[in-house]
mmCIF file of C-alpha atoms and ligand atoms in Angstrom:
data_model
loop_
_atom_site.group_PDB
_atom_site.id
_atom_site.type_symbol
_atom_site.label_atom_id
_atom_site.label_comp_id
_atom_site.label_asym_id
_atom_site.label_seq_id
_atom_site.Cartn_x
_atom_site.Cartn_y
_atom_site.Cartn_z
ATOM 1 C CA UNK J 1 -20.419 7.113 -18.835
ATOM 2 C CA UNK J 2 -17.794 4.363 -19.189
ATOM 3 C CA UNK J 3 -17.409 1.062 -17.369
ATOM 4 C CA UNK J 4 -13.769 0.369 -16.586
ATOM 5 C CA UNK J 5 -12.586 -3.082 -15.552
ATOM 6 C CA UNK J 6 -9.539 -2.772 -13.264
ATOM 7 C CA UNK J 7 -7.192 -5.746 -12.825
ATOM 8 C CA UNK J 8 -4.503 -5.892 -10.132
ATOM 9 C CA UNK J 9 -1.968 -8.732 -9.751
ATOM 10 C CA UNK J 10 1.304 -6.968 -8.907
ATOM 11 C CA UNK J 11 2.004 -8.770 -5.631
ATOM 12 C CA UNK J 12 -0.071 -11.153 -3.504
ATOM 13 C CA UNK J 13 -3.630 -9.952 -4.092
ATOM 14 C CA UNK J 14 -5.691 -10.868 -7.136
ATOM 15 C CA UNK J 15 -8.037 -7.904 -7.517
ATOM 16 C CA UNK J 16 -10.746 -7.038 -10.030
ATOM 17 C CA UNK J 17 -13.176 -4.151 -9.940
ATOM 18 C CA UNK J 18 -15.669 -2.303 -12.106
ATOM 19 C CA UNK J 19 -15.541 1.492 -11.921
ATOM 20 C CA UNK J 20 -18.443 3.430 -13.380
ATOM 21 C CA UNK J 21 -17.070 6.870 -14.370
ATOM 22 C CA UNK J 22 -20.467 8.434 -13.630
ATOM 23 C CA UNK J 23 -21.722 6.560 -10.560
ATOM 24 C CA UNK J 24 -18.561 5.257 -8.853
ATOM 25 C CA UNK J 25 -17.569 1.781 -7.658
ATOM 26 C CA UNK J 26 -19.794 -1.016 -8.988
ATOM 27 C CA UNK J 27 -17.769 -3.894 -7.533
ATOM 28 C CA UNK J 28 -14.447 -4.679 -5.874
ATOM 29 C CA UNK J 29 -13.362 -8.302 -5.496
ATOM 30 C CA UNK J 30 -10.081 -9.207 -3.828
ATOM 31 C CA UNK J 31 -8.510 -12.600 -3.315
ATOM 32 C CA UNK J 32 -5.738 -12.308 -0.740
ATOM 33 C CA UNK J 33 -2.962 -14.902 -0.797
ATOM 34 C CA UNK J 34 -1.790 -14.122 2.744
ATOM 35 C CA UNK J 35 -2.535 -17.651 3.956
ATOM 36 C CA UNK J 36 -0.255 -19.078 1.226
ATOM 37 C CA UNK J 37 2.740 -16.954 2.262
ATOM 38 C CA UNK J 38 2.199 -16.789 6.030
ATOM 39 C CA UNK J 39 4.446 -19.724 6.939
ATOM 40 C CA UNK J 40 7.300 -18.236 4.874
ATOM 41 C CA UNK J 41 7.169 -14.873 6.696
ATOM 42 C CA UNK J 42 6.921 -12.993 3.380
ATOM 43 C CA UNK J 43 5.689 -13.226 -0.216
ATOM 44 C CA UNK J 44 7.201 -16.064 -2.306
ATOM 45 C CA UNK J 45 7.069 -14.876 -5.970
ATOM 46 C CA UNK J 46 6.636 -18.341 -7.516
ATOM 47 C CA UNK J 47 3.698 -19.157 -5.217
ATOM 48 C CA UNK J 48 2.169 -15.720 -5.893
ATOM 49 C CA UNK J 49 2.163 -16.003 -9.694
ATOM 50 C CA UNK J 50 0.767 -19.538 -9.665
ATOM 51 C CA UNK J 51 -2.039 -18.436 -7.378
ATOM 52 C CA UNK J 52 -2.896 -15.465 -9.644
ATOM 53 C CA UNK J 53 -3.041 -17.828 -12.616
ATOM 54 C CA UNK J 54 -5.406 -20.132 -10.763
ATOM 55 C CA UNK J 55 -7.741 -17.386 -9.510
ATOM 56 C CA UNK J 56 -7.768 -14.559 -12.061
ATOM 57 C CA UNK J 57 -10.546 -15.782 -14.328
ATOM 58 C CA UNK J 58 -12.865 -16.521 -11.394
ATOM 59 C CA UNK J 59 -12.146 -13.182 -9.641
ATOM 60 C CA UNK J 60 -12.814 -11.162 -12.810
ATOM 61 C CA UNK J 61 -16.059 -13.028 -13.454
ATOM 62 C CA UNK J 62 -17.073 -12.375 -9.836
ATOM 63 C CA UNK J 63 -16.385 -8.652 -10.240
ATOM 64 C CA UNK J 64 -18.538 -8.510 -13.393
ATOM 65 C CA UNK J 65 -21.386 -10.418 -11.744
ATOM 66 C CA UNK J 66 -21.254 -8.212 -8.613
ATOM 67 C CA UNK J 67 -21.350 -5.134 -10.862
ATOM 68 C CA UNK J 68 -24.413 -6.556 -12.615
ATOM 69 C CA UNK J 69 -22.775 -6.468 -16.035
ATOM 70 C CA UNK J 70 -21.696 -8.793 -18.769
ATOM 71 C CA UNK J 71 -18.247 -9.018 -20.380
ATOM 72 C CA UNK J 72 -19.586 -7.225 -23.441
ATOM 73 C CA UNK J 73 -20.576 -4.192 -21.318
ATOM 74 C CA UNK J 74 -16.948 -3.401 -20.408
ATOM 75 C CA UNK J 75 -15.726 -0.253 -22.180
ATOM 76 C CA UNK J 76 -12.048 -0.280 -21.186
ATOM 77 C CA UNK J 77 -9.649 -2.763 -19.527
ATOM 78 C CA UNK J 78 -7.124 -1.241 -17.123
ATOM 79 C CA UNK J 79 -4.357 -3.428 -15.705
ATOM 80 C CA UNK J 80 -1.371 -2.916 -13.412
ATOM 81 C CA UNK J 81 1.789 -3.354 -15.514
ATOM 82 C CA UNK J 82 4.378 -1.918 -13.060
ATOM 83 C CA UNK J 83 5.999 -2.068 -10.553
ATOM 84 C CA UNK J 84 5.715 -5.446 -8.876
ATOM 85 C CA UNK J 85 6.756 -9.088 -9.020
ATOM 86 C CA UNK J 86 7.337 -9.915 -12.694
ATOM 87 C CA UNK J 87 5.641 -13.318 -12.625
ATOM 88 C CA UNK J 88 2.578 -11.829 -10.923
ATOM 89 C CA UNK J 89 2.373 -8.815 -13.265
ATOM 90 C CA UNK J 90 2.628 -11.109 -16.312
ATOM 91 C CA UNK J 91 -0.521 -12.988 -15.293
ATOM 92 C CA UNK J 92 -2.656 -9.825 -15.038
ATOM 93 C CA UNK J 93 -1.243 -8.191 -18.169
ATOM 94 C CA UNK J 94 -1.533 -11.351 -20.291
ATOM 95 C CA UNK J 95 -5.111 -11.889 -19.157
ATOM 96 C CA UNK J 96 -6.001 -8.236 -19.807
ATOM 97 C CA UNK J 97 -4.486 -8.324 -23.304
ATOM 98 C CA UNK J 98 -6.380 -11.501 -24.191
ATOM 99 C CA UNK J 99 -9.644 -10.037 -22.896
ATOM 100 C CA UNK J 100 -9.103 -6.720 -24.693
ATOM 101 C CA UNK J 101 -8.365 -8.548 -27.933
ATOM 102 C CA UNK J 102 -11.336 -10.912 -27.606
ATOM 103 C CA UNK J 103 -13.765 -8.073 -26.805
ATOM 104 C CA UNK J 104 -12.039 -5.579 -29.119
ATOM 105 C CA UNK J 105 -11.925 -3.002 -26.296
ATOM 106 C CA UNK J 106 -9.131 -0.554 -25.389
ATOM 107 C CA UNK J 107 -6.374 -1.581 -22.994
ATOM 108 C CA UNK J 108 -4.567 0.712 -20.506
ATOM 109 C CA UNK J 109 -1.456 -0.200 -18.497
ATOM 110 C CA UNK J 110 -1.493 1.403 -15.044
ATOM 111 C CA UNK J 111 1.315 2.197 -12.634
ATOM 112 C CA UNK J 112 0.438 0.512 -9.326
ATOM 113 C CA UNK J 113 1.731 3.519 -7.359
ATOM 114 C CA UNK J 114 -0.462 5.903 -9.355
ATOM 115 C CA UNK J 115 -3.334 3.617 -8.340
ATOM 116 C CA UNK J 116 -2.478 4.023 -4.654
ATOM 117 C CA UNK J 117 -1.961 7.803 -5.030
ATOM 118 C CA UNK J 118 -5.516 8.253 -6.361
ATOM 119 C CA UNK J 119 -7.172 5.575 -4.187
ATOM 120 C CA UNK J 120 -8.638 8.254 -1.875
ATOM 121 C CA UNK J 121 -10.771 9.466 -4.819
ATOM 122 C CA UNK J 122 -12.732 6.197 -4.826
ATOM 123 C CA UNK J 123 -14.721 7.501 -1.846
ATOM 124 C CA UNK J 124 -13.836 11.191 -1.513
ATOM 125 C CA UNK J 125 -13.489 14.314 -3.563
ATOM 126 C CA UNK J 126 -9.952 15.417 -2.678
ATOM 127 C CA UNK J 127 -8.898 18.978 -3.563
ATOM 128 C CA UNK J 128 -5.686 19.748 -5.511
ATOM 129 C CA UNK J 129 -2.907 20.311 -4.819
ATOM 130 C CA UNK J 130 -2.400 17.880 -1.988
ATOM 131 C CA UNK J 131 0.315 15.812 -0.340
ATOM 132 C CA UNK J 132 0.026 12.027 -0.568
ATOM 133 C CA UNK J 133 1.875 9.648 1.737
ATOM 134 C CA UNK J 134 1.955 6.125 0.256
ATOM 135 C CA UNK J 135 3.077 3.404 2.651
ATOM 136 C CA UNK J 136 2.830 -0.303 1.929
ATOM 137 C CA UNK J 137 4.869 -3.490 2.154
ATOM 138 C CA UNK J 138 6.702 -2.656 -1.066
ATOM 139 C CA UNK J 139 6.752 1.158 -1.182
ATOM 140 C CA UNK J 140 6.980 4.266 0.951
ATOM 141 C CA UNK J 141 6.932 7.657 -0.762
ATOM 142 C CA UNK J 142 5.712 11.218 -0.444
ATOM 143 C CA UNK J 143 4.124 13.000 -3.421
ATOM 144 C CA UNK J 144 2.768 16.423 -4.247
ATOM 145 C CA UNK J 145 -0.330 15.770 -6.347
ATOM 146 C CA UNK J 146 -1.260 18.575 -8.778
ATOM 147 C CA UNK J 147 -4.085 16.962 -10.760
ATOM 148 C CA UNK J 148 -5.282 13.630 -12.182
ATOM 149 C CA UNK J 149 -2.177 11.902 -13.552
ATOM 150 C CA UNK J 150 -0.009 14.875 -12.595
ATOM 151 C CA UNK J 151 2.075 14.301 -9.482
ATOM 152 C CA UNK J 152 5.598 14.937 -8.280
ATOM 153 C CA UNK J 153 7.779 12.664 -6.124
ATOM 154 C CA UNK J 154 9.066 14.600 -3.100
ATOM 155 C CA UNK J 155 10.889 11.725 -1.437
ATOM 156 C CA UNK J 156 10.901 7.956 -1.069
ATOM 157 C CA UNK J 157 12.496 5.198 0.918
ATOM 158 C CA UNK J 158 16.173 4.622 0.289
ATOM 159 C CA UNK J 159 15.923 1.012 1.456
ATOM 160 C CA UNK J 160 13.007 -0.876 3.102
ATOM 161 C CA UNK J 161 9.366 0.181 2.964
ATOM 162 C CA UNK J 162 7.478 1.071 6.173
ATOM 163 C CA UNK J 163 5.304 -2.060 5.893
ATOM 164 C CA UNK J 164 8.457 -4.110 5.480
ATOM 165 C CA UNK J 165 9.785 -2.672 8.769
ATOM 166 C CA UNK J 166 6.576 -3.810 10.502
ATOM 167 C CA UNK J 167 6.791 -7.230 8.821
ATOM 168 C CA UNK J 168 10.497 -7.794 9.552
ATOM 169 C CA UNK J 169 10.326 -6.694 13.203
ATOM 170 C CA UNK J 170 7.186 -8.808 13.742
ATOM 171 C CA UNK J 171 9.053 -11.791 12.297
ATOM 172 C CA UNK J 172 12.083 -11.034 14.490
ATOM 173 C CA UNK J 173 10.021 -11.119 17.689
ATOM 174 C CA UNK J 174 7.898 -14.064 16.525
ATOM 175 C CA UNK J 175 4.589 -12.269 15.982
ATOM 176 C CA UNK J 176 3.739 -13.682 12.539
ATOM 177 C CA UNK J 177 2.897 -12.261 9.110
ATOM 178 C CA UNK J 178 1.781 -9.695 8.012
ATOM 179 C CA UNK J 179 3.363 -7.709 10.837
ATOM 180 C CA UNK J 180 1.482 -4.390 10.634
ATOM 181 C CA UNK J 181 -1.880 -5.475 12.078
ATOM 182 C CA UNK J 182 -0.249 -7.594 14.844
ATOM 183 C CA UNK J 183 2.158 -4.797 15.794
ATOM 184 C CA UNK J 184 -0.815 -2.426 16.111
ATOM 185 C CA UNK J 185 -2.700 -4.947 18.246
ATOM 186 C CA UNK J 186 0.309 -5.440 20.564
ATOM 187 C CA UNK J 187 1.004 -1.697 20.778
ATOM 188 C CA UNK J 188 -2.595 -1.003 21.831
ATOM 189 C CA UNK J 189 -2.130 -3.223 24.896
ATOM 190 C CA UNK J 190 0.481 -0.770 26.266
ATOM 191 C CA UNK J 191 -1.421 2.298 25.125
ATOM 192 C CA UNK J 192 0.952 3.279 22.303
ATOM 193 C CA UNK J 193 3.751 4.389 24.620
ATOM 194 C CA UNK J 194 7.344 4.791 23.509
ATOM 195 C CA UNK J 195 9.608 2.572 25.626
ATOM 196 C CA UNK J 196 12.678 2.110 23.430
ATOM 197 C CA UNK J 197 13.107 5.464 21.658
ATOM 198 C CA UNK J 198 14.347 3.999 18.357
ATOM 199 C CA UNK J 199 16.081 6.509 16.025
ATOM 200 C CA UNK J 200 13.933 8.754 13.783
ATOM 201 C CA UNK J 201 15.896 8.654 10.520
ATOM 202 C CA UNK J 202 16.581 11.505 8.044
ATOM 203 C CA UNK J 203 14.697 14.222 9.981
ATOM 204 C CA UNK J 204 15.415 17.024 7.487
ATOM 205 C CA UNK J 205 14.767 15.107 4.272
ATOM 206 C CA UNK J 206 11.670 13.939 2.376
ATOM 207 C CA UNK J 207 13.371 10.571 1.917
ATOM 208 C CA UNK J 208 12.802 7.673 4.294
ATOM 209 C CA UNK J 209 15.077 4.922 5.607
ATOM 210 C CA UNK J 210 13.703 1.969 7.550
ATOM 211 C CA UNK J 211 16.434 -0.672 7.339
ATOM 212 C CA UNK J 212 18.393 1.101 10.110
ATOM 213 C CA UNK J 213 15.289 0.989 12.278
ATOM 214 C CA UNK J 214 15.086 -2.784 11.970
ATOM 215 C CA UNK J 215 18.767 -3.013 12.978
ATOM 216 C CA UNK J 216 18.171 -0.624 15.909
ATOM 217 C CA UNK J 217 15.373 -2.895 17.179
ATOM 218 C CA UNK J 218 17.642 -5.922 16.826
ATOM 219 C CA UNK J 219 20.554 -4.359 18.754
ATOM 220 C CA UNK J 220 18.256 -3.028 21.466
ATOM 221 C CA UNK J 221 16.969 -6.592 21.967
ATOM 222 C CA UNK J 222 20.546 -7.921 22.040
ATOM 223 C CA UNK J 223 21.506 -5.261 24.609
ATOM 224 C CA UNK J 224 18.572 -6.295 26.789
ATOM 225 C CA UNK J 225 19.654 -9.926 26.450
ATOM 226 C CA UNK J 226 16.414 -10.808 24.670
ATOM 227 C CA UNK J 227 18.011 -11.899 21.360
ATOM 228 C CA UNK J 228 20.959 -14.194 20.633
ATOM 229 C CA UNK J 229 22.799 -12.672 17.680
ATOM 230 C CA UNK J 230 25.054 -15.691 17.061
ATOM 231 C CA UNK J 231 22.222 -18.189 16.865
ATOM 232 C CA UNK J 232 19.816 -15.640 15.373
ATOM 233 C CA UNK J 233 17.055 -16.606 17.784
ATOM 234 C CA UNK J 234 15.024 -14.917 20.486
ATOM 235 C CA UNK J 235 15.982 -15.575 24.077
ATOM 236 C CA UNK J 236 13.330 -17.870 25.565
ATOM 237 C CA UNK J 237 13.047 -15.432 28.495
ATOM 238 C CA UNK J 238 11.334 -12.845 26.261
ATOM 239 C CA UNK J 239 7.814 -12.117 27.517
ATOM 240 C CA UNK J 240 4.660 -10.942 25.828
ATOM 241 C CA UNK J 241 5.139 -7.637 27.641
ATOM 242 C CA UNK J 242 8.620 -7.243 26.080
ATOM 243 C CA UNK J 243 7.033 -7.802 22.656
ATOM 244 C CA UNK J 244 4.320 -5.237 23.372
ATOM 245 C CA UNK J 245 7.012 -2.685 24.236
ATOM 246 C CA UNK J 246 8.887 -3.363 20.986
ATOM 247 C CA UNK J 247 5.663 -3.182 18.954
ATOM 248 C CA UNK J 248 4.504 0.035 20.581
ATOM 249 C CA UNK J 249 7.896 1.763 20.317
ATOM 250 C CA UNK J 250 8.210 0.772 16.651
ATOM 251 C CA UNK J 251 4.738 2.051 15.826
ATOM 252 C CA UNK J 252 5.287 5.374 17.613
ATOM 253 C CA UNK J 253 8.637 5.780 15.847
ATOM 254 C CA UNK J 254 7.143 5.186 12.361
ATOM 255 C CA UNK J 255 4.230 7.496 13.198
ATOM 256 C CA UNK J 256 6.718 10.227 14.232
ATOM 257 C CA UNK J 257 8.709 9.789 11.006
ATOM 258 C CA UNK J 258 5.508 10.146 8.936
ATOM 259 C CA UNK J 259 4.375 13.194 10.912
ATOM 260 C CA UNK J 260 7.741 14.846 10.529
ATOM 261 C CA UNK J 261 7.750 14.389 6.704
ATOM 262 C CA UNK J 262 4.187 15.635 6.340
ATOM 263 C CA UNK J 263 4.891 18.607 8.559
ATOM 264 C CA UNK J 264 7.952 19.467 6.425
ATOM 265 C CA UNK J 265 5.937 19.085 3.206
ATOM 266 C CA UNK J 266 3.112 21.279 4.509
ATOM 267 C CA UNK J 267 5.546 23.983 5.677
ATOM 268 C CA UNK J 268 7.362 24.049 2.339
ATOM 269 C CA UNK J 269 4.132 23.958 0.285
ATOM 270 C CA UNK J 270 1.731 26.369 1.994
ATOM 271 C CA UNK J 271 -0.673 26.193 -0.983
ATOM 272 C CA UNK J 272 -1.586 22.547 -0.330
ATOM 273 C CA UNK J 273 -5.226 21.919 0.555
ATOM 274 C CA UNK J 274 -5.172 18.360 1.855
ATOM 275 C CA UNK J 275 -3.122 15.365 2.928
ATOM 276 C CA UNK J 276 -3.939 11.790 1.889
ATOM 277 C CA UNK J 277 -2.590 8.622 3.498
ATOM 278 C CA UNK J 278 -2.780 5.468 1.323
ATOM 279 C CA UNK J 279 -1.376 1.923 0.959
ATOM 280 C CA UNK J 280 -1.560 -1.082 3.298
ATOM 281 C CA UNK J 281 0.004 0.769 6.257
ATOM 282 C CA UNK J 282 -2.845 3.307 6.053
ATOM 283 C CA UNK J 283 -5.022 0.579 7.644
ATOM 284 C CA UNK J 284 -3.280 1.557 10.896
ATOM 285 C CA UNK J 285 -5.827 3.370 13.065
ATOM 286 C CA UNK J 286 -3.230 4.865 15.433
ATOM 287 C CA UNK J 287 -1.214 6.464 12.603
ATOM 288 C CA UNK J 288 -4.399 7.607 10.821
ATOM 289 C CA UNK J 289 -5.636 9.321 13.968
ATOM 290 C CA UNK J 290 -2.291 11.068 14.572
ATOM 291 C CA UNK J 291 -2.137 12.365 10.985
ATOM 292 C CA UNK J 292 -5.787 13.461 11.108
ATOM 293 C CA UNK J 293 -5.115 15.414 14.321
ATOM 294 C CA UNK J 294 -2.063 17.085 12.797
ATOM 295 C CA UNK J 295 -4.072 18.142 9.722
ATOM 296 C CA UNK J 296 -6.994 19.391 11.787
ATOM 297 C CA UNK J 297 -4.624 21.486 13.958
ATOM 298 C CA UNK J 298 -3.144 22.990 10.792
ATOM 299 C CA UNK J 299 -6.426 23.689 8.985
ATOM 300 C CA UNK J 300 -5.799 21.087 6.268
ATOM 301 C CA UNK J 301 -8.220 18.390 5.110
ATOM 302 C CA UNK J 302 -7.230 14.762 5.659
ATOM 303 C CA UNK J 303 -8.387 11.771 3.599
ATOM 304 C CA UNK J 304 -7.643 8.086 3.764
ATOM 305 C CA UNK J 305 -9.405 5.237 1.941
ATOM 306 C CA UNK J 306 -11.337 2.570 3.819
ATOM 307 C CA UNK J 307 -9.243 -0.568 4.495
ATOM 308 C CA UNK J 308 -10.319 -2.504 1.372
ATOM 309 C CA UNK J 309 -8.934 0.320 -0.814
ATOM 310 C CA UNK J 310 -5.738 0.791 1.250
ATOM 311 C CA UNK J 311 -4.383 -2.678 0.548
ATOM 312 C CA UNK J 312 -3.909 -3.710 -3.090
ATOM 313 C CA UNK J 313 -7.137 -3.671 -5.088
ATOM 314 C CA UNK J 314 -8.489 -3.433 -8.627
ATOM 315 C CA UNK J 315 -10.708 -0.412 -7.884
ATOM 316 C CA UNK J 316 -7.821 2.057 -7.676
ATOM 317 C CA UNK J 317 -6.489 0.671 -10.986
ATOM 318 C CA UNK J 318 -9.927 1.037 -12.599
ATOM 319 C CA UNK J 319 -10.217 4.618 -11.266
ATOM 320 C CA UNK J 320 -6.908 5.664 -12.867
ATOM 321 C CA UNK J 321 -8.083 3.825 -16.023
ATOM 322 C CA UNK J 322 -11.158 6.090 -15.906
ATOM 323 C CA UNK J 323 -9.291 9.387 -16.115
ATOM 324 C CA UNK J 324 -6.761 7.984 -18.587
ATOM 325 C CA UNK J 325 -9.706 7.039 -20.811
ATOM 326 C CA UNK J 326 -10.896 10.653 -20.696
ATOM 327 C CA UNK J 327 -7.348 11.750 -21.546
ATOM 328 C CA UNK J 328 -7.222 9.126 -24.386
ATOM 329 C CA UNK J 329 -4.025 7.651 -22.936
ATOM 330 C CA UNK J 330 -4.463 4.056 -24.135
ATOM 331 C CA UNK J 331 -1.848 1.298 -24.435
ATOM 332 C CA UNK J 332 -1.301 -1.093 -27.329
ATOM 333 C CA UNK J 333 -0.770 -4.864 -27.366
ATOM 334 C CA UNK J 334 2.967 -4.379 -26.890
ATOM 335 C CA UNK J 335 2.301 -3.297 -23.298
ATOM 336 C CA UNK J 336 5.180 -4.703 -21.239
ATOM 337 C CA UNK J 337 5.702 -5.236 -17.515
ATOM 338 C CA UNK J 338 8.363 -3.551 -15.375
ATOM 339 C CA UNK J 339 9.498 -4.771 -11.958
HETATM 340 O O1 KG4 W 1 -0.630 -2.320 0.071
HETATM 341 P P1 KG4 W 1 -0.367 -3.687 0.610
HETATM 342 O O2 KG4 W 1 -1.531 -4.626 0.745
HETATM 343 O O3 KG4 W 1 0.653 -4.459 -0.266
HETATM 344 C C1 KG4 W 1 1.778 -3.903 -0.818
HETATM 345 O O4 KG4 W 1 1.676 -3.256 -1.909
HETATM 346 O O5 KG4 W 1 2.834 -4.060 -0.186
HETATM 347 O O6 KG4 W 1 0.369 -3.492 2.027
HETATM 348 C C2 KG4 W 1 0.733 -4.559 2.842
HETATM 349 C C3 KG4 W 1 1.526 -3.995 4.001
HETATM 350 C C4 KG4 W 1 2.172 -5.055 4.873
HETATM 351 O O7 KG4 W 1 3.535 -4.748 5.056
HETATM 352 C C5 KG4 W 1 1.408 -4.958 6.196
HETATM 353 O O8 KG4 W 1 2.197 -5.279 7.326
HETATM 354 C C6 KG4 W 1 0.985 -3.504 6.198
HETATM 355 O O9 KG4 W 1 0.672 -3.219 4.854
HETATM 356 N N1 KG4 W 1 -0.179 -3.282 7.075
HETATM 357 C C7 KG4 W 1 -0.133 -2.543 8.185
HETATM 358 C C8 KG4 W 1 -1.416 -2.638 8.804
HETATM 359 N N2 KG4 W 1 -2.194 -3.437 8.019
HETATM 360 C C9 KG4 W 1 -1.412 -3.823 6.953
HETATM 361 N N3 KG4 W 1 0.860 -1.813 8.718
HETATM 362 C C10 KG4 W 1 0.615 -1.168 9.881
HETATM 363 N N4 KG4 W 1 -0.562 -1.248 10.527
HETATM 364 C C11 KG4 W 1 -1.600 -1.956 10.038
HETATM 365 N N5 KG4 W 1 -2.759 -2.023 10.703
HETATM 366 ZN ZN1 ZN W 2 0.390 -1.733 -3.214
#
């Protein structure tokens, strides 16, 4: 049995967790900076790194206390070193190096996306091979996962991430940040109907494109005289009902795009045993339910982490650190960060 400390600071969440390779999650502490970035409508890198610096020591101590262990009990320190905001990554990696050196314990740099890909394993035993759809504010990609640490990229976004599309459209229609949860809330009020029929991009490819979707929403609003393109402001005549229609149509469109990619992946890989849906956008109950129904109709298992493991967290980093420890894939003190 090993106790892995997982540290996550790639974007706007300071996360620390203790993963027990025999008994599972011992603790998972997350400090979300959303309130610091809210008024800016997106993450401000300088504010993010300063906040990580302020909170990291406290969050790690909290994770150790909640796990009922002492610093000296840690066997391995796993830390996100890519990809992400460089200033934010530097805080986590520098802290992890210092801790590893002080305790004389091994250090492992973890790819944040690999963390998301295996986040379903924190609570479930997922069979291989499976298809993993990762959708967050920074990334959207489809993978075929063969084994622990062995996965293949099938396709990814060519421009914006799915979460970014939710965030940007929410900002455009004045719904606040982060957009995903508010869009879902608004869409529910009109029963997830499709009013605007926005374009479903790249239907025959595993790649995604969401920047065109944002533009399609904008021009549809302009056409309906609900947005002034010259002044870049909403028309004051826009109603809450108009916003519900935009939110619902956007959500249905993104759900359709996801379903279409998964359907294509399942058809082309008949040996796959399951589908997983991970990342911040996987908090969306409507999309989760649609994907679960598709899998059930096709005799495939479906897994998605609970919300606290969908958004950025240290537990998924600690989990990957766990199997890398077994594979003896450690890092040295020259561990660098990559954006
Ligand atoms: O994984 P995450 O916490 O951070 C990144 O790595 O980006 O994901 C945050 C993203 C945001 O874009 C947010 O709008 C989206 O996840 N999100 C949602 C929902 N909850 C969060 N998107 C759709 N529906 C939701 N319920
Ligand atoms: Zn993430």
